[in-house]
C-alpha cells in the first residue's frame, strides 16, 4: 500500500465521521481523495497520459433533492448510519489532451463512476494557474518590451490582467484569454492607468501568445489623485472606527458544521467556488405549529453579466459572465475582520481546488454576524386610549451572511440577511475600481465623438456598462409544490351611482402562472405583488401560504438580441423567470460559460415551456444596474447597493415576531 | 404695564439674543408673543369678540430665500446685529366666528402686519382640542349608548377616533369630523376591534353630533391574539437588547442651535407641526475647493395621501391627506431612547401651539445619531500587483435625523440619512396597526363578494389601501439656478459591419427639461438617470456639477381622475414633478387641506407650465406603497421601508471620501 493510498484510507475514516449535512461543501480531504481517484484512473488509462491534465472545476455532485429532504426530515444522528446513507459524489471537470472531461467520483467507496468527454460549446472556468502563466508571457515578449519602451514606460511597473474573450460567432474556438496591461508607477490603483492600445491573445492550451496588437498610443493617465491605499478621510468621524463601533462580544446564533441556527431561522451555508455562497434548506420556526417550515431549498448568485458599451478594438470583447468564467467563489477575498464585517462576526474558511488538484484554503471567505440595523422591526404609539399613552418599539436585529468577490477591478459585496419577521433580504453592493480607458481628452469640451464613457479625470474615460446579477431561488414555500401568482391591483369604477360617494377603488385580481412562458415577466410600473404560494397549504382563515418577491427597480440588458454577448446571456432581457425544478439547471448562462455559444442556460431551458402550477419551481431574479460612471466613482467607487426581498405573505397566521396568542 | 406685557418684553430681550438662524422654528416664547399680539388685536377689534377664536396653525413666516442665503453667506456673529437684520415674522391661522383668518405678525417689533379672511375652499388642520371634544360626544349620546348596549358591549371599554371627512363634491361644506369607535375589552389594540356599522358626524363649529348612523352589526373581533404591549418574542436574540447593542458614548457631530455639523455636512434641522422635520440649507464641504457647497435649500415631507379601497358606508370617506389634515409634526411621537433611536442618539424637543395659543412641548420629537450601517462605504481588494495583496475597506458610518409620526393607527418612521460620500438618503418606514373592518367571515371560503381587503384573522378584514408620501425637495445644486436632466440610455446598432465584432451597445442621450409639463414624468422601466445639474458650474474636466435622484419602484394612485379623493390629491398620479421655485408652493395638496376641493396644490401650480431650465427649481418625489395586507401585518405590522437617494453625480471632482490628491 502506497503512502498515498494509506493517506486516503485515513481520510475516508475521517470523512465518515465528519459529514454533517449532505450539502456540505467538499472538505480538503475530500478534494485530495478526488484527486487521488482521478490520478489512479488516468494512470491506468492510456488515453490521457499523466500528468498532462488540469483540474478546472471540482464540486459536490449533490444527492437528489427528495433524498436530501428525506435526510433532513429524519435527521437523527443515531439513525443516520443505520438507514441507507446518502451517496457522497463529486464532479470534476478536467482538461486533458485538449478535451474537456466530466468525471463523477463516489467518495464513499473511492471509485470513479464515469469519465465522459464533453463535446459541446464552451469551456470550463480558467484556472488561476493558467491565468497567472498567461500574464507572464508579455514580459518575455520582445514586441511587448518594445511597445512599453516606445511609450517611455518602465517594464517593472507594468501589471497585466486576464480578460475572457467571449464568443463572436466563430464556428471553431480555442481556449484563449485576452491580456491587457496597466501601469503602477506611483500608485497601487493600476486600473486607473491603462496602457491603452495594446491587446494580446494567449492560447491557453499551448500557453503561447498567438496575437499581438499595438494599435495606437494614448497618454498614460497620471498617478496623481488615483491612490486609495491607506487613504484617510480628512474629517475625523471614523478615525477611531474599530474602538468606537465595537460590537457585542456574544452572539445569538450557533454554527454546527455548516448549519446555522439563529432566532427563528435554520439554514445551511456553503462556500462554492462558482456561486460564492449558497444558502440551502432555509426554514423558519413557526411557534404556533411548533415546527420549522421550509422557505428556500437553495439560493445563490447564478450568473453575472457585465457588458461594456465600447465597440472599439480592445474593448468590444469586454462583456463578462463573471460567475461562469472566473467564479464568484474563486475570486472571493479574505474578509477584513472589523472592517468588511463588524467586530462581532464569525468567519468561515472556504476550500477550492487548484489546477493540480490540490485543495487550497481561502481564509475568512464568509462572515456571519448579527446586525442591529438602527431601525425598528415594528413600533406603535397608541394615544386613543384615554389616560394612557402606549409606545412599543422593537429594534431590528438581523443575521447577515456575507461574501465579497473581487473580479479584477470590481468588488461585489453580497449579503443574505435574515430578519426575525421572516424576510430574507438579498443585497448586492458594488464597489472597487471602474474599468477605465486612456484618452487624449482632458476636458469634455474637446469631445465631438461618442466616447462610450464619462471623462472622470484627465485622460481617463470610465466606460458605460451594466451589471446583471442573476439569482437562482429554489423556493419551497412550506413544501415542494408551489405556484407563482401575480396579485394585480385593478382599478374599478363604481357602476351604481348613489351607492357610494366614491367613483373608484382598486381591488385585487390574482393570476396564477401556468407555464414557464407566462412567468417570464418584465417588471414595469404595473401595480402587482409577486408571490410564490403553496396551493396545498392554507392559513387559519384560508389564505394560501406564500412568500412575496419584493424587487426594486429592474434593469435589463439593452443590447440587441442578435449581439453575441447578448446571445450568450439571453436571459438578461427579462428580470424575472420561473422554471420547473430540474437538478441540472443552476447556471443561467449554461454550465460551460467561457466562450459559450448561448446554447445552454435559462433562456434555452425555459423554451420547453414546462408547467409550473403546483409544481416544484425555481424563481430567477436579476438585480440590474446600468452604470453611467460619474467623477465620484473615481478613483475608487462609493458602494452602490441594490437587491430584493423574500417576505412572508400569509405564510404565518400573524406577525411571527409576536408570541402565539399574544 | 400689565404682567403679560412685562413678560413679553422680557421674552423679546431673550429672543434678540437667542435667534441663531433665520429658519429656526418658533420658540415657546415666540409662540407666547404671537398669542399676545393676536389677543391684543382681537381685544381692540369689535368684529371678533375675545375669546371666541382658536389657533389652528402657527408657523414661522420665512424670510425670502435670497435673504436667507445672503444671511448664510455673511453669517458672522459679530456683524449680524450691525447689518440690517432679517425680519422675524410668523403666520397664525385662526378660526373666529366661523371664518378662517390669516394673520401675519412681526416678532421684531411685536406688531400685527395683517389679518385677512380666507374665503376659499378647505380648512386649516383640526385642533387637538376640538378632536378631543368631538370624541367625548358619543358618550353623552343616548343613541350611541343604545347601540353599544344592543351589541352587548361595555361603554367603558369603548375608544373613539376622529376621521377627517374629505370632500365629495358638496357645493357648501361645514367644518366637521367623522367619529367611529373601537373596543378595548382585553386588548390595547383598539384598531383590531372595530365596532362596525356606527358612524357619527360631528359639526366642529357647533361641537354637536349632526348625523348618527347605526347601519348594521358585525361580530366584534376577539381580543385574543391582538395584543402587542410588552410582548416578547419567544426567541431570545434581543432580550438583552439595550445592554448588548450599546452604542458609542461619544459622537462626531455638533449641534449649535438648530445647525448640525457632521463629517463634511452642515445643515439646519427644524421641527414643524405640519411637515414633521424640515432639513434646510444643507451643504457639503468640498475639501478641494476648501468650502461648503450648497445641495438642498429645503427638504421635507409635503403631503401624505392614504386612500382606502372600500367604497361602502363608513369607509368610502377614508382617504386621508395626513400632513395637511392632521400634521406630521403634531402627530409626532416622543421617541423612545435606545429603542426608537440607538443609545448614542441626541434628542431635540419640538414646540407646537395649542388651540388656546399656548405653546406646548413634544419632548424628544427628533433624534440625531451616527449609524454604523454594517456595510462598506467603499472597498477594494487588489490581487494583480505581483507580490502584494491589497485590501482596503472603509466602513460606512452615516448621520441619521429621525422623526416618527403616528397618525392614528399608522406609524411613519422618517429618516434623513447623510453619508460621507455626499448622498442624502430619505427613508420611510411604515409600521403600526392596519385599519381593520369587522366582518362575519372567519374563512375566505365563505367569501363570494369583493370584500376590499384581506381576511387577516377571524372576523377581521384589513382593507386595501395606498400610502403616497410626497417630498418637497428644493435642491440648490452648487447654487440657485439648476436644470432637470434625463440621461437616457439608448441602444445603438453598429451600422458599419466589420468595424467591430459587436452588433450593439448603449450610449447616453441627455435631455434637459424645458418646462414644468416636460418634467412631470412617469417612472417606468425606461432606462434613465435623473439629474439635477447646475448648468453654470463645471468640474475640472468639464462635466456639469449635479446630483442624481435615485428612486425605487414607483407606485402612483390608481383611482379614477374624477374621483373626489383623487381630485384633492391630483398630484399623486405622477411620482415626479419639477416646478419653478415659488416661496408659497410647499404643500402638494394645497395649504387648506381639510375638505379641500383640489383647487390648490402641485397639480394646479404646475399648470402654468413655467420654464425650469437654468432656474431655481423644486423637485417633488413621491414614495408610494400599494398595500395588500397579509396576515403577518396583524396584529402589528413589521416595518416596511422604501425611499430615495440624492447622490452626487459629477458634483465633486472625485470620490469625496478620499482626501484631495490622494
Coordinates of N, CA, C and O in Angstrom, one line a residue, chain B residues 12-27 29-30 60 63 67-81 85-88 254-261 267-270 280-281 348:
Chain B
X12 N -38.9 89.3 24.6 CA -38.3 90.0 23.4 C -36.8 90.1 23.6 O -36.1 89.8 22.7
X13 N -36.4 90.5 24.8 CA -35.0 90.6 25.1 C -34.3 89.2 24.8 O -33.3 89.1 24.2
X14 N -35.0 88.2 25.3 CA -34.4 86.8 25.2 C -34.3 86.5 23.7 O -33.3 86.0 23.3
X15 N -35.3 86.8 23.0 CA -35.4 86.4 21.6 C -34.2 87.1 20.8 O -33.5 86.4 20.0
X16 N -34.0 88.3 21.1 CA -33.0 89.1 20.4 C -31.6 88.4 20.5 O -30.8 88.6 19.6
X17 N -31.3 87.7 21.6 CA -30.0 87.2 21.8 C -30.0 85.7 21.3 O -28.9 85.1 21.1
X18 N -31.2 85.0 21.2 CA -31.1 83.6 21.0 C -31.3 83.2 19.6 O -31.1 82.0 19.2
X19 N -31.8 84.0 18.7 CA -32.1 83.6 17.4 C -30.8 83.3 16.6 O -29.9 84.2 16.6
X20 N -30.6 82.2 16.1 CA -29.3 81.8 15.5 C -29.4 81.7 14.0 O -28.4 82.0 13.3
X21 N -30.6 81.3 13.5 CA -30.7 81.1 12.1 C -32.1 81.5 11.7 O -33.0 81.3 12.4
X22 N -32.2 82.2 10.5 CA -33.5 82.8 10.2 C -34.6 81.7 10.0 O -35.8 82.0 9.9
X23 N -34.2 80.4 9.9 CA -35.2 79.4 9.7 C -35.5 78.6 11.0 O -36.2 77.7 11.0
X24 N -34.9 79.1 12.1 CA -35.2 78.4 13.3 C -36.7 78.4 13.6 O -37.4 79.4 13.3
X25 N -37.2 77.3 14.1 CA -38.6 77.2 14.4 C -39.0 78.2 15.5 O -38.1 78.6 16.2
X26 N -40.3 78.5 15.6 CA -40.7 79.4 16.7 C -40.4 78.8 18.0 O -40.7 77.6 18.3
X27 N -39.9 79.6 18.9 CA -39.6 79.2 20.3 C -40.9 79.3 21.1 O -41.8 80.0 20.7
X29 N -41.4 81.1 23.6 CA -41.6 82.5 24.0 C -42.1 83.2 22.8 O -43.0 84.1 22.9
X30 N -41.7 82.9 21.6 CA -42.2 83.5 20.4 C -43.7 83.1 20.2 O -44.5 83.9 19.7
X60 N -43.6 79.8 11.5 CA -42.7 80.9 11.1 C -43.1 81.3 9.6 O -43.4 80.5 8.8
X63 N -38.3 84.4 5.9 CA -37.8 85.4 5.1 C -37.7 84.9 3.6 O -37.6 83.7 3.4
X67 N -32.8 86.3 0.8 CA -32.3 87.0 2.1 C -31.7 86.0 3.0 O -30.7 86.3 3.7
X68 N -32.3 84.8 3.1 CA -31.7 83.7 3.9 C -30.3 83.4 3.4 O -29.4 83.2 4.2
X69 N -30.2 83.2 2.1 CA -28.9 82.9 1.5 C -27.9 83.9 1.8 O -26.7 83.6 2.1
X70 N -28.3 85.2 1.6 CA -27.5 86.3 1.9 C -27.0 86.3 3.4 O -25.8 86.4 3.6
X71 N -27.9 86.0 4.2 CA -27.6 85.9 5.7 C -26.6 84.8 5.9 O -25.6 84.9 6.6
X72 N -26.8 83.6 5.2 CA -25.9 82.5 5.4 C -24.5 82.8 4.9 O -23.5 82.5 5.6
X73 N -24.4 83.5 3.8 CA -23.1 83.8 3.2 C -22.3 84.8 4.0 O -21.1 84.9 4.0
X74 N -23.0 85.6 4.8 CA -22.3 86.6 5.6 C -22.6 86.3 7.1 O -22.9 87.2 7.9
X75 N -22.6 85.0 7.4 CA -23.0 84.6 8.8 C -21.9 84.8 9.8 O -21.3 83.8 10.3
X76 N -21.6 86.0 10.1 CA -20.6 86.3 11.2 C -21.4 86.8 12.4 O -22.0 87.9 12.3
X77 N -21.2 86.2 13.5 CA -22.0 86.7 14.7 C -21.7 88.1 15.0 O -22.6 88.8 15.5
X78 N -20.5 88.6 14.7 CA -20.2 90.0 15.1 C -20.9 91.0 14.2 O -21.3 92.1 14.7
X79 N -21.0 90.7 12.9 CA -21.6 91.7 12.0 C -23.2 91.5 12.0 O -23.8 92.4 11.5
X80 N -23.7 90.4 12.4 CA -25.1 90.1 12.2 C -26.0 91.3 12.8 O -26.9 91.7 12.1
X81 N -25.6 91.8 14.0 CA -26.5 92.8 14.6 C -26.3 94.1 13.9 O -27.2 95.0 14.0
X85 N -31.0 93.6 10.1 CA -31.4 92.2 10.5 C -32.5 91.7 9.6 O -33.3 92.5 9.0
X86 N -32.6 90.4 9.5 CA -33.7 89.8 8.8 C -35.0 89.9 9.6 O -35.0 89.9 10.8
X87 N -36.1 90.1 8.9 CA -37.4 90.2 9.6 C -37.7 88.8 10.2 O -37.2 87.8 9.7
X88 N -38.3 88.8 11.3 CA -38.8 87.6 12.0 C -40.3 87.7 12.1 O -40.9 88.4 12.9
X254 N -21.9 68.1 15.8 CA -22.1 69.2 16.8 C -23.5 69.8 16.4 O -23.9 69.8 15.3
X255 N -24.2 70.2 17.5 CA -25.5 70.9 17.2 C -25.4 72.3 17.9 O -25.2 72.4 19.1
X256 N -25.5 73.3 17.1 CA -25.4 74.7 17.6 C -26.8 75.3 17.2 O -27.1 75.6 16.1
X257 N -27.6 75.4 18.3 CA -29.0 75.8 18.0 C -29.7 74.8 17.2 O -29.9 73.7 17.7
X258 N -30.0 75.1 15.9 CA -30.6 74.1 15.1 C -29.7 73.7 13.9 O -30.1 73.0 13.0
X259 N -28.4 74.2 14.0 CA -27.5 73.8 12.9 C -26.7 72.6 13.3 O -26.2 72.5 14.5
X260 N -26.6 71.6 12.4 CA -25.9 70.4 12.7 C -24.7 70.3 11.8 O -24.8 70.6 10.6
X261 N -23.5 70.0 12.3 CA -22.3 69.8 11.5 C -21.8 68.4 11.8 O -21.7 68.0 13.0
X267 N -26.1 71.3 8.1 CA -27.5 71.6 7.7 C -28.3 72.1 8.9 O -27.8 72.0 10.1
X268 N -29.5 72.6 8.6 CA -30.4 73.1 9.7 C -31.5 72.1 9.8 O -32.1 71.6 8.8
X269 N -31.8 71.8 11.1 CA -33.0 70.9 11.4 C -34.1 71.6 12.1 O -33.8 72.3 13.0
X270 N -35.3 71.5 11.6 CA -36.4 72.2 12.1 C -37.5 71.3 12.4 O -37.9 70.5 11.5
X280 N -32.9 72.1 6.1 CA -32.7 73.3 5.3 C -31.3 73.6 5.1 O -30.4 73.1 5.9
X281 N -31.0 74.3 4.1 CA -29.6 74.8 3.8 C -28.6 73.8 4.1 O -27.6 74.0 4.8
X348 N -34.0 66.2 20.2 CA -34.4 67.6 20.2 C -35.9 67.6 20.5 O -36.7 66.7 20.1

